[in-house]
Short mmCIF file of C-alpha atoms in Angstrom, two decimals:
data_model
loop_
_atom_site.label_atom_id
_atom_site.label_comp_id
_atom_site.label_asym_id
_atom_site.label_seq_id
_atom_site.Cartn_x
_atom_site.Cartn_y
_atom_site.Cartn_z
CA UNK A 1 3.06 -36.00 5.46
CA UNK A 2 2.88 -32.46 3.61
CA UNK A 3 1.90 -32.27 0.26
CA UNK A 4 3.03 -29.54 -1.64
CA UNK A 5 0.48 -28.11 -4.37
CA UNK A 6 1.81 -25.06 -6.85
CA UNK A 7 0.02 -22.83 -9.35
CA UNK A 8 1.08 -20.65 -11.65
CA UNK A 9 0.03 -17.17 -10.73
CA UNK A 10 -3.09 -15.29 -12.69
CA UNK A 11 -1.99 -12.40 -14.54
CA UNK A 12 -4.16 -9.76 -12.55
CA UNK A 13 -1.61 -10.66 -9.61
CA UNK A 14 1.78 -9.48 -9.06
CA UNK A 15 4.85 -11.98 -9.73
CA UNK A 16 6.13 -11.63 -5.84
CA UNK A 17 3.08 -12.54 -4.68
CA UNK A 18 3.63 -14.75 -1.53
CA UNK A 19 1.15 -16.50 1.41
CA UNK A 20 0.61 -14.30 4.61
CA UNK A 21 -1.30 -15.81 6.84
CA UNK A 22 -4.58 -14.89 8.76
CA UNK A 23 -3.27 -12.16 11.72
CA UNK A 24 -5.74 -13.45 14.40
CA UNK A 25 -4.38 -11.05 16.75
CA UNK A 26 -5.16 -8.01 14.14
CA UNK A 27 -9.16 -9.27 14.34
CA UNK A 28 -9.19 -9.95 17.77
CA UNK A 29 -8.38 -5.86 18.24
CA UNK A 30 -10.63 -5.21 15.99
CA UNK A 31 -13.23 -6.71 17.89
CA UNK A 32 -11.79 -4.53 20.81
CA UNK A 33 -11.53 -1.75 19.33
CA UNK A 34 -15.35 -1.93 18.46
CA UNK A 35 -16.49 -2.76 21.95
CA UNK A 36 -14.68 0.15 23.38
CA UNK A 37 -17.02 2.18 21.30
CA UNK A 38 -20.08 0.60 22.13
CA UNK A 39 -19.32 0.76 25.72
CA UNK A 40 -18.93 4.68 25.29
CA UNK A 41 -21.83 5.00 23.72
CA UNK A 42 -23.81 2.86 25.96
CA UNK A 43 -23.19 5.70 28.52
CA UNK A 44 -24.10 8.81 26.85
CA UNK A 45 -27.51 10.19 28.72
CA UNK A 46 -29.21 11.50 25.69
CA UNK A 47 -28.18 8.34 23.03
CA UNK A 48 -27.15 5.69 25.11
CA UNK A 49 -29.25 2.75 27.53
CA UNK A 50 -27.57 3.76 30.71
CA UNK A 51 -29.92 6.09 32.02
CA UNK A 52 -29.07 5.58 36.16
CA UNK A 53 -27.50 8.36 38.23
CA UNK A 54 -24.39 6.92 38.53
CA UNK A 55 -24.07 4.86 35.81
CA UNK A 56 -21.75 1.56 35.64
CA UNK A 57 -20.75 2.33 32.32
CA UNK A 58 -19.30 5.86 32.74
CA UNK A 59 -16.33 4.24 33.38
CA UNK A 60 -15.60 3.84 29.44
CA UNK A 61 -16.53 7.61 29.05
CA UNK A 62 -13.02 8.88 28.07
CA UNK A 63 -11.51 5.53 27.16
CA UNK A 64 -13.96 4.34 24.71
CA UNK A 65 -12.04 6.61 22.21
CA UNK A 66 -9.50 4.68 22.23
CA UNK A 67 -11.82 2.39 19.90
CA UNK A 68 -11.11 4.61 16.87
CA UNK A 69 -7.88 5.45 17.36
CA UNK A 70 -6.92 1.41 17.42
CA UNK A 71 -9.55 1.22 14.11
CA UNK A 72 -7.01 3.85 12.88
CA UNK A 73 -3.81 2.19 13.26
CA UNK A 74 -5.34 -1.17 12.10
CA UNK A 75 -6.63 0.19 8.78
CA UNK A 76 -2.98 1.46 8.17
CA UNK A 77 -1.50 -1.87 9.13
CA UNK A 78 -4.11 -3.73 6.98
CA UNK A 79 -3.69 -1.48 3.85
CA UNK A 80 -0.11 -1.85 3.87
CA UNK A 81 -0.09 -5.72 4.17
CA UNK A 82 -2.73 -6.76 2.01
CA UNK A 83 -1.49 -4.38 -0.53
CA UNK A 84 2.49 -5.06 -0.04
CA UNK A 85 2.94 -6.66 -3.34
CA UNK A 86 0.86 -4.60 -5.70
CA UNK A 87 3.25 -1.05 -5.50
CA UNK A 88 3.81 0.34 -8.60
CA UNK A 89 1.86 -2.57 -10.57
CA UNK A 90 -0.45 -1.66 -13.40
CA UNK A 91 -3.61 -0.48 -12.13
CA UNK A 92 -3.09 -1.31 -8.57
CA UNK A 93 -4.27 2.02 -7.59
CA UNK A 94 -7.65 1.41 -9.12
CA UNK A 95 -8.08 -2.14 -8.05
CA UNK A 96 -7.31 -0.87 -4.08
CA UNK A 97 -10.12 1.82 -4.63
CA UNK A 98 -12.53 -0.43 -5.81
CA UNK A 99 -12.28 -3.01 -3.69
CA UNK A 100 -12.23 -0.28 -0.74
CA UNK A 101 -15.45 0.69 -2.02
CA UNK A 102 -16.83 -2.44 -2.24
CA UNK A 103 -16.00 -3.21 1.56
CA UNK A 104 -16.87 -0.23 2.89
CA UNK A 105 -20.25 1.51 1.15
CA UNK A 106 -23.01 -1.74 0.76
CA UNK A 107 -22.94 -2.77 4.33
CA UNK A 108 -22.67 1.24 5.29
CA UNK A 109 -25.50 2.43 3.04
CA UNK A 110 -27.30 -0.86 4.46
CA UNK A 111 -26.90 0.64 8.03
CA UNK A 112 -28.12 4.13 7.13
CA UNK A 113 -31.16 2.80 5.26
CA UNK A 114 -33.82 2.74 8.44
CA UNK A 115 -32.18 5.93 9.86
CA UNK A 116 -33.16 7.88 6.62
CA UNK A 117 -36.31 6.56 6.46
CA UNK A 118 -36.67 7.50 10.04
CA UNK A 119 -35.77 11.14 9.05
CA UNK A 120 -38.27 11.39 6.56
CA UNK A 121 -41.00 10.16 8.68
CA UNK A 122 -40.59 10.28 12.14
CA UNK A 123 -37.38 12.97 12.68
CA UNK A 124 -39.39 14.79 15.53
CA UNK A 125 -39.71 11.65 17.20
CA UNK A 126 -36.58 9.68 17.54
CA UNK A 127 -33.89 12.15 15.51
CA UNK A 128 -34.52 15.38 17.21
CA UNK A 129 -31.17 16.47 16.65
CA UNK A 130 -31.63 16.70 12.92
CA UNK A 131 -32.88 19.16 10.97
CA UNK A 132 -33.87 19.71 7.12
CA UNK A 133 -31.96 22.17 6.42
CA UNK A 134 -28.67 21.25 8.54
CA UNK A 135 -28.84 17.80 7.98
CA UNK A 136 -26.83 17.10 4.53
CA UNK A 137 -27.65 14.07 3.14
CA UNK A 138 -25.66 13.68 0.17
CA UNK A 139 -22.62 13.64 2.95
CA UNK A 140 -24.30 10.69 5.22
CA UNK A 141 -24.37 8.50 1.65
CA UNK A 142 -20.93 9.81 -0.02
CA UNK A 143 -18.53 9.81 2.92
CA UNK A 144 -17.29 12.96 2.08
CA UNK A 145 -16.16 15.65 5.45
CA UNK A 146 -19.20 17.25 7.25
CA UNK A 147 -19.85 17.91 11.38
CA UNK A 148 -21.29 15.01 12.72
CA UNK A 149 -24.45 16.46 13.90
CA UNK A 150 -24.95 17.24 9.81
CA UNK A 151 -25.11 13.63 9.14
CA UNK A 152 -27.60 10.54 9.43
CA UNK A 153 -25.00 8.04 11.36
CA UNK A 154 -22.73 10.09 13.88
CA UNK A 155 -20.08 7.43 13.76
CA UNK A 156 -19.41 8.10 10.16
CA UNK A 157 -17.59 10.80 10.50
CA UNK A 158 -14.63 8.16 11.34
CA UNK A 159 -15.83 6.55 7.70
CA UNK A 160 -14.72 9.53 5.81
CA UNK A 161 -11.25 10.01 7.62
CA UNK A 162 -10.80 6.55 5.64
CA UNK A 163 -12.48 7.16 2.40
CA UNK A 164 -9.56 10.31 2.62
CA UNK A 165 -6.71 7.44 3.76
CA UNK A 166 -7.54 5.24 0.61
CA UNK A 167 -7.50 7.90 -1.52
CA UNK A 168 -3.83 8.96 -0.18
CA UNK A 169 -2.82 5.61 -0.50
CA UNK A 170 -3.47 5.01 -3.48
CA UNK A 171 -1.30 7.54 -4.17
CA UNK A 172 1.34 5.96 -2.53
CA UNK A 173 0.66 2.42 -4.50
CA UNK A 174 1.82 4.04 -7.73
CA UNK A 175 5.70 4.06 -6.02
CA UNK A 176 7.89 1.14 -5.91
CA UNK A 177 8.15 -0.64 -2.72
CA UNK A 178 11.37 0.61 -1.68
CA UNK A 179 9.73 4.42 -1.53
CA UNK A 180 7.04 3.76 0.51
CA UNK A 181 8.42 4.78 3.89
CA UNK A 182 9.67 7.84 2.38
CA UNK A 183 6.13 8.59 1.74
CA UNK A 184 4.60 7.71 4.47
CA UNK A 185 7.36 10.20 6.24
CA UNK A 186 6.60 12.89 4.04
CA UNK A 187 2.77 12.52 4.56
CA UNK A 188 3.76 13.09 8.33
CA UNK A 189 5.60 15.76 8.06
CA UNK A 190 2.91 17.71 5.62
CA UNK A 191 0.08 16.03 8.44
CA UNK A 192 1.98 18.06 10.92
CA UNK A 193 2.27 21.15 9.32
CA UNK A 194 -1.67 21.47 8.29
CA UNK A 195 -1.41 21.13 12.16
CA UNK A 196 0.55 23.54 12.74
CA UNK A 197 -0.94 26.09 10.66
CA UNK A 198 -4.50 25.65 10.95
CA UNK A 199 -5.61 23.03 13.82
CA UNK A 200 -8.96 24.61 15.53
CA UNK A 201 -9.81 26.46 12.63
CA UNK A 202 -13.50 27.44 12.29
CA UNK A 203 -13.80 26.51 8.65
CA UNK A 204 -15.09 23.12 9.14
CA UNK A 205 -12.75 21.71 6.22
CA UNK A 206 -9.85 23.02 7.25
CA UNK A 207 -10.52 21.81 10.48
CA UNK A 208 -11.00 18.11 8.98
CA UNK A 209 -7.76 18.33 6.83
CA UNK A 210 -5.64 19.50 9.81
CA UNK A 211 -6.26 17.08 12.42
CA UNK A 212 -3.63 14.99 13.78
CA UNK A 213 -5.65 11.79 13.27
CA UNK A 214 -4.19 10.65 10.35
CA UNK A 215 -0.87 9.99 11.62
CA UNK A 216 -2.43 7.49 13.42
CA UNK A 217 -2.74 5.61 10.10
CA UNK A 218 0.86 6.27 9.49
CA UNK A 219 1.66 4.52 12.12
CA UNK A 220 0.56 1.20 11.60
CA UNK A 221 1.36 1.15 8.19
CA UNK A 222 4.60 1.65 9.60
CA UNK A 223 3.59 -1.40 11.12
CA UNK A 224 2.72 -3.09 7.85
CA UNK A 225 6.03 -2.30 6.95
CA UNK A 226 8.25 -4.13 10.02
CA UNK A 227 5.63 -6.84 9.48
CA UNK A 228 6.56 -7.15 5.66
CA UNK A 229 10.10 -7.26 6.33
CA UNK A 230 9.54 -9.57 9.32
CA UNK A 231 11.76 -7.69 11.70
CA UNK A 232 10.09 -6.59 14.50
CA UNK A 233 12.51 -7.08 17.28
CA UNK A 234 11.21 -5.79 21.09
CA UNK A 235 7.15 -6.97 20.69
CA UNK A 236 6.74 -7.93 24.49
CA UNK A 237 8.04 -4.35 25.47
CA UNK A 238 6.38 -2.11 23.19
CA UNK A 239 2.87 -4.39 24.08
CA UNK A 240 3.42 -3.53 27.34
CA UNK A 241 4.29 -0.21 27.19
CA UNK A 242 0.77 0.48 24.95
CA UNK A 243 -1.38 -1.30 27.42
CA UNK A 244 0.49 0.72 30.38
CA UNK A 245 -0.10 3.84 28.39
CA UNK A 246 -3.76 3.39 27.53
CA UNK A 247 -4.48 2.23 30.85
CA UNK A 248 -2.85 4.89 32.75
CA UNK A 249 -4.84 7.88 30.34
CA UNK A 250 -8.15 5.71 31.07
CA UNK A 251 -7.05 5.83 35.52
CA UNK A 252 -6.24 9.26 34.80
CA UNK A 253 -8.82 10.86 32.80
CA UNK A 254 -11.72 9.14 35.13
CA UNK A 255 -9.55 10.46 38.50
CA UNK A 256 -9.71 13.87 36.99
CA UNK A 257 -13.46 13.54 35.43
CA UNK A 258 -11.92 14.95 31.97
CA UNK A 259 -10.36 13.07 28.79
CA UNK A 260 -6.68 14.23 28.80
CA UNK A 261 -6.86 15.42 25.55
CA UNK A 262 -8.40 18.86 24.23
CA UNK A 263 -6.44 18.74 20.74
CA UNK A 264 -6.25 15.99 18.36
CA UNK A 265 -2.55 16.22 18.57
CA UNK A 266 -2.82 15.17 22.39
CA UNK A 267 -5.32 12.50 21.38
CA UNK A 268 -2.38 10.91 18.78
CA UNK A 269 0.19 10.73 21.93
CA UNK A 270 -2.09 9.46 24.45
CA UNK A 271 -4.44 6.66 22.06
CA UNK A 272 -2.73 6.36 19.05
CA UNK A 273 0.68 6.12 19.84
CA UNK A 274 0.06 3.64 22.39
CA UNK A 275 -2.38 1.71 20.03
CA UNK A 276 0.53 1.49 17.69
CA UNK A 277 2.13 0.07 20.56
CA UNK A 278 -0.41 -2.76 20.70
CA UNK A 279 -0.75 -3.16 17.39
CA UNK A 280 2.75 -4.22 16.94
CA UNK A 281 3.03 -6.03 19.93
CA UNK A 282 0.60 -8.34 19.21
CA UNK A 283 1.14 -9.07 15.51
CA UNK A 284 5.03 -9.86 16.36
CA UNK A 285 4.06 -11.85 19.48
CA UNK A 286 1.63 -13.94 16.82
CA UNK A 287 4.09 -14.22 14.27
CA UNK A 288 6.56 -16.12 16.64
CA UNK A 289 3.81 -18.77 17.92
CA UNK A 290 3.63 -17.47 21.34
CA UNK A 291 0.31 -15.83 21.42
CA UNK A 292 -2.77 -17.76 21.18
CA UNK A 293 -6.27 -16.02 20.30
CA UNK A 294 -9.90 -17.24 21.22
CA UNK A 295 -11.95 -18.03 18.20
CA UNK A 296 -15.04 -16.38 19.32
CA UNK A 297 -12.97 -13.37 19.36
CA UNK A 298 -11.51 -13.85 15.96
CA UNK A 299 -15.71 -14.11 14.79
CA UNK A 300 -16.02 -10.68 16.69
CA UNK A 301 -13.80 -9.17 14.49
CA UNK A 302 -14.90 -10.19 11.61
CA UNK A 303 -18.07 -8.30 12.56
CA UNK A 304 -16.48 -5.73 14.00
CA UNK A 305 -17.57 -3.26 10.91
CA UNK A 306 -21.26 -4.30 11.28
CA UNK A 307 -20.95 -3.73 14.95
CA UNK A 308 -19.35 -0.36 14.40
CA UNK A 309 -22.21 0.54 11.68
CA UNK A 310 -25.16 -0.46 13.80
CA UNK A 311 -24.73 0.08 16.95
CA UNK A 312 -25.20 3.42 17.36
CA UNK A 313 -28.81 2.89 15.92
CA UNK A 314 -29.42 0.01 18.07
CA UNK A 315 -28.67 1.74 21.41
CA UNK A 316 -30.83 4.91 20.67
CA UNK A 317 -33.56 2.63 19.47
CA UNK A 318 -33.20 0.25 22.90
CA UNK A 319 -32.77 3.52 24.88
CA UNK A 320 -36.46 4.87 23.72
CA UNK A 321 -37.94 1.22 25.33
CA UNK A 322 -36.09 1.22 28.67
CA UNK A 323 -37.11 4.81 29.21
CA UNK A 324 -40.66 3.60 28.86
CA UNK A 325 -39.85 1.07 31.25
CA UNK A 326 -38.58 3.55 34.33
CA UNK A 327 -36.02 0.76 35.75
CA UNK A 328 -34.53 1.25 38.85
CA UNK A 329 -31.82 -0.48 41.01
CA UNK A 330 -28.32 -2.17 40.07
CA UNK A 331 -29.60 -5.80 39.25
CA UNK A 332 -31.71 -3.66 36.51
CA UNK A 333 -29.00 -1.24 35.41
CA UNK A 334 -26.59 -4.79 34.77
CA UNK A 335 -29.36 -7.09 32.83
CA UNK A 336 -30.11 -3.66 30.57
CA UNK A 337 -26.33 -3.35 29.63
CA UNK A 338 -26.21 -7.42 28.69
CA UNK A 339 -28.96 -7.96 27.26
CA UNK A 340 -28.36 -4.58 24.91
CA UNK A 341 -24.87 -5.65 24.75
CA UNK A 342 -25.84 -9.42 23.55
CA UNK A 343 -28.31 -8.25 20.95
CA UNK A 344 -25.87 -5.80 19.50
CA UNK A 345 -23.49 -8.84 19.04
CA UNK A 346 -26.06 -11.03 17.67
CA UNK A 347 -27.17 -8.66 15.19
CA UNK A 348 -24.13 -7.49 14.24
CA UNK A 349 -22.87 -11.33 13.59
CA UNK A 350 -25.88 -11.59 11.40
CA UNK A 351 -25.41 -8.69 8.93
CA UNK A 352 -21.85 -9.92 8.57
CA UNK A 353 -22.80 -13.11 7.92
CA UNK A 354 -25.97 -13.13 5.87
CA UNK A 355 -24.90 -9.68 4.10
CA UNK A 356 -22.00 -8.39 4.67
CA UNK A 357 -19.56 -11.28 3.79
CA UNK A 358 -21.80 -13.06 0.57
CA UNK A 359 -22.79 -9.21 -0.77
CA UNK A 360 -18.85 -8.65 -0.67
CA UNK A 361 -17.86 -11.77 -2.45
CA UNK A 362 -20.51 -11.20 -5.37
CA UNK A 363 -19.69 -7.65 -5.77
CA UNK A 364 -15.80 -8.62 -6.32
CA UNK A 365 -16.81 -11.31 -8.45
CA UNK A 366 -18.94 -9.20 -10.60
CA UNK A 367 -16.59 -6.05 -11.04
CA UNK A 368 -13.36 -8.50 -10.74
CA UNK A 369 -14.16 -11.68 -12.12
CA UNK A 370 -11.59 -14.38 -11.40
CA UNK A 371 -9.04 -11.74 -9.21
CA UNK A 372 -12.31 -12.31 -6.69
CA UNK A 373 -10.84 -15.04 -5.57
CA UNK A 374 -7.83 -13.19 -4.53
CA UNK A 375 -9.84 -10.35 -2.49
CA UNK A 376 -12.37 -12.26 -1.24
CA UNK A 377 -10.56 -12.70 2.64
CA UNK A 378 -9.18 -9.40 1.49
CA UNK A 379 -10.00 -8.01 4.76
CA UNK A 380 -8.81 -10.83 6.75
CA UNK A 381 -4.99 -10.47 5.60
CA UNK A 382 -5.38 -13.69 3.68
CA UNK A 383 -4.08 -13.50 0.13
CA UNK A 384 -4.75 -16.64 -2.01
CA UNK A 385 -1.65 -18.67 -1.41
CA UNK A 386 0.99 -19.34 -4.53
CA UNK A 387 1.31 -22.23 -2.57
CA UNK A 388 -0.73 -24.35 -0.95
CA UNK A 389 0.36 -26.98 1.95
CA UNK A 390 -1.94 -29.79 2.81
CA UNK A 391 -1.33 -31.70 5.96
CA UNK A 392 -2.27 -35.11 6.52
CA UNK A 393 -2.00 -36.90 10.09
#
């Protein structure tokens, strides 16, 4: 039988607050989204492990973009969800920012740690790239917009597209529900016009604020939106159609030996729409019951940010031994790529698990108190249920 358990909402939380379940489907493309990047940067010849003439790997050269594009799409889709009920509440605008900040800075300045020690102590030897005076350091901590060869962890660059997308949205939080899309359509439109006006500009900020990339975001909070409202007719087509898409620019691009894309504009119609696509698919296919997602995948992506933080590090530090080692021959170029590939995972399940996930929960119980409790699967898509079913065979 089902028992039926109700409690009375806490006053930090919003009156309409209702259960959404745990999107499997949303972590499982995380974890893909993450392992497209590795696998691109497994290939580059001065950063990643596959150092062979031909190398197996160069097959994710253009695709493994797609990685951040998804990541894209998914953090709109995420912020809209989790956030749904909280528009226009009393300080729901500063309760999203700090719980952003909690997710996103510990674990990242955790991941940064040994690379800035390595800069002040052995920069000539493994980070010859950086220099004193290019390198700017309060960047690589802050998050704020700099070239990626001016900061300790190249990937972060990706990090401070979202520090900007959080800020925007919380924005958009201060508006009643009903105005959202509005805003969201309006951010588009004034996305496209820095486009317009100043895309490949050689002031490096102007460059950052008139990239295309944030649409991508757009789009799957538009997502978050059909999601919310639970119509979201069409998901088997518009799955397909992504996967056809990404797959044909990944044939393409390694027929031609060139990514597709040379603006960020093209990069939004060949990844991100199509990772919309996906995106949408495969949270409407879930929410009928008729798409069924392996767990170990579902752990994957619940690493998936410590995988994205450290694996950059990992490869260049893996790619110093096996260049020691002078391998040679397939049978050595495959056992290199798992067994880097399978420590990569390992790790990364570790820092989620034995930092990641318990520094998270005390930091929300310490600046939150008792609304912990509601943010502490906050980035699973698992609000704490108004009510709770218990089934009993």
């Amino acid at each position: 039988m089902r028992v039926l358990c109700k409690r009375q909402p806490m006053a930090s939380e919003p009156a309409t607050k209702v259960h959404r379940p745990v999107l499997k489907s949303v972590q499982a493309l995380r974890a893909v989204a993450a392992l497209f990047v590795v696998m691109m940067h497994m290939q580059l010849p001065n950063n990643g492990v596959d150092v062979f003439a031909q190398p197996i790997l160069a097959i994710f050269r253009y695709v493994g973009h797609f990685g951040v594009d998804l990541f894209f799409a998914i953090s709109g889709f995420i912020m809209l969800v989790t956030n749904s009920e909280w528009f226009a509440q009393p300080n729901a605008s500063r309760r999203f920012l700090l719980h952003r900040a909690i997710r996103i800075y510990p674990a990242y300045w955790l991941s940064i740690l040994p690379i800035f020690v390595a800069f002040l102590f052995a920069r000539d030897h493994v980070m010859p790239g950086h220099v004193v005076g290019r390198t700017d350091l309060l960047a690589s901590f802050l998050l704020y917009p700099q070239p990626v060869d001016h900061v300790l962890l190249p990937v972060s660059w990706t990090l401070a597209f979202e520090v900007t997308f959080y800020l925007i949205f919380a924005a958009i939080l201060k508006l009643q529900r009903r105005h959202v899309v509005v805003a969201l359509g309006l951010w588009f439109v004034f996305q496209l016009a820095l486009w317009l006006a100043f895309e490949g500009s050689p002031n490096p900020y102007l460059e950052y604020a008139s990239t295309a990339l944030p649409m991508e975001f757009i789009f799957g909070a538009l997502v978050g939106v059909a999601y919310v409202r639970g119509h979201m007719p069409a998901a088997s087509a518009l799955l397909a159609f992504g996967v056809a898409g990404v797959s044909a620019v990944w044939i393409a691009s390694n027929a031609m030996g060139h990514a597709l894309f040379t603006t960020s504009m093209e990069r939004v119609i060949c990844f991100g729409v199509p990772a919309a696509m996906i995106l949408y698919g495969a949270v409407a296919t879930e929410a009928r019951g008729s798409l069924r997602i392996p767990a170990w995948l579902v752990s994957l992506g619940d690493a998936s940010y410590a995988l994205y933080l450290w694996h950059f590090s990992l490869i260049s530090a893996v790619r110093l031994l096996v260049l020691k080692l002078h391998p040679v021959g397939r049978v050595a170029e495959v056992l290199i790529i798992a067994m880097t590939l399978a420590g990569i995972l390992i790790f990364s399940l570790a820092v989620y698990r034995f930092f990641e996930m318990p520094v998270t929960r005390a930091l929300n119980a310490f600046f939150v108190g008792r609304s912990s409790r509601v943010t502490g699967k906050f980035w699973r898509l698992e609000p704490m249920p108004v009510v709770v079913k218990v089934a009993e065979e």
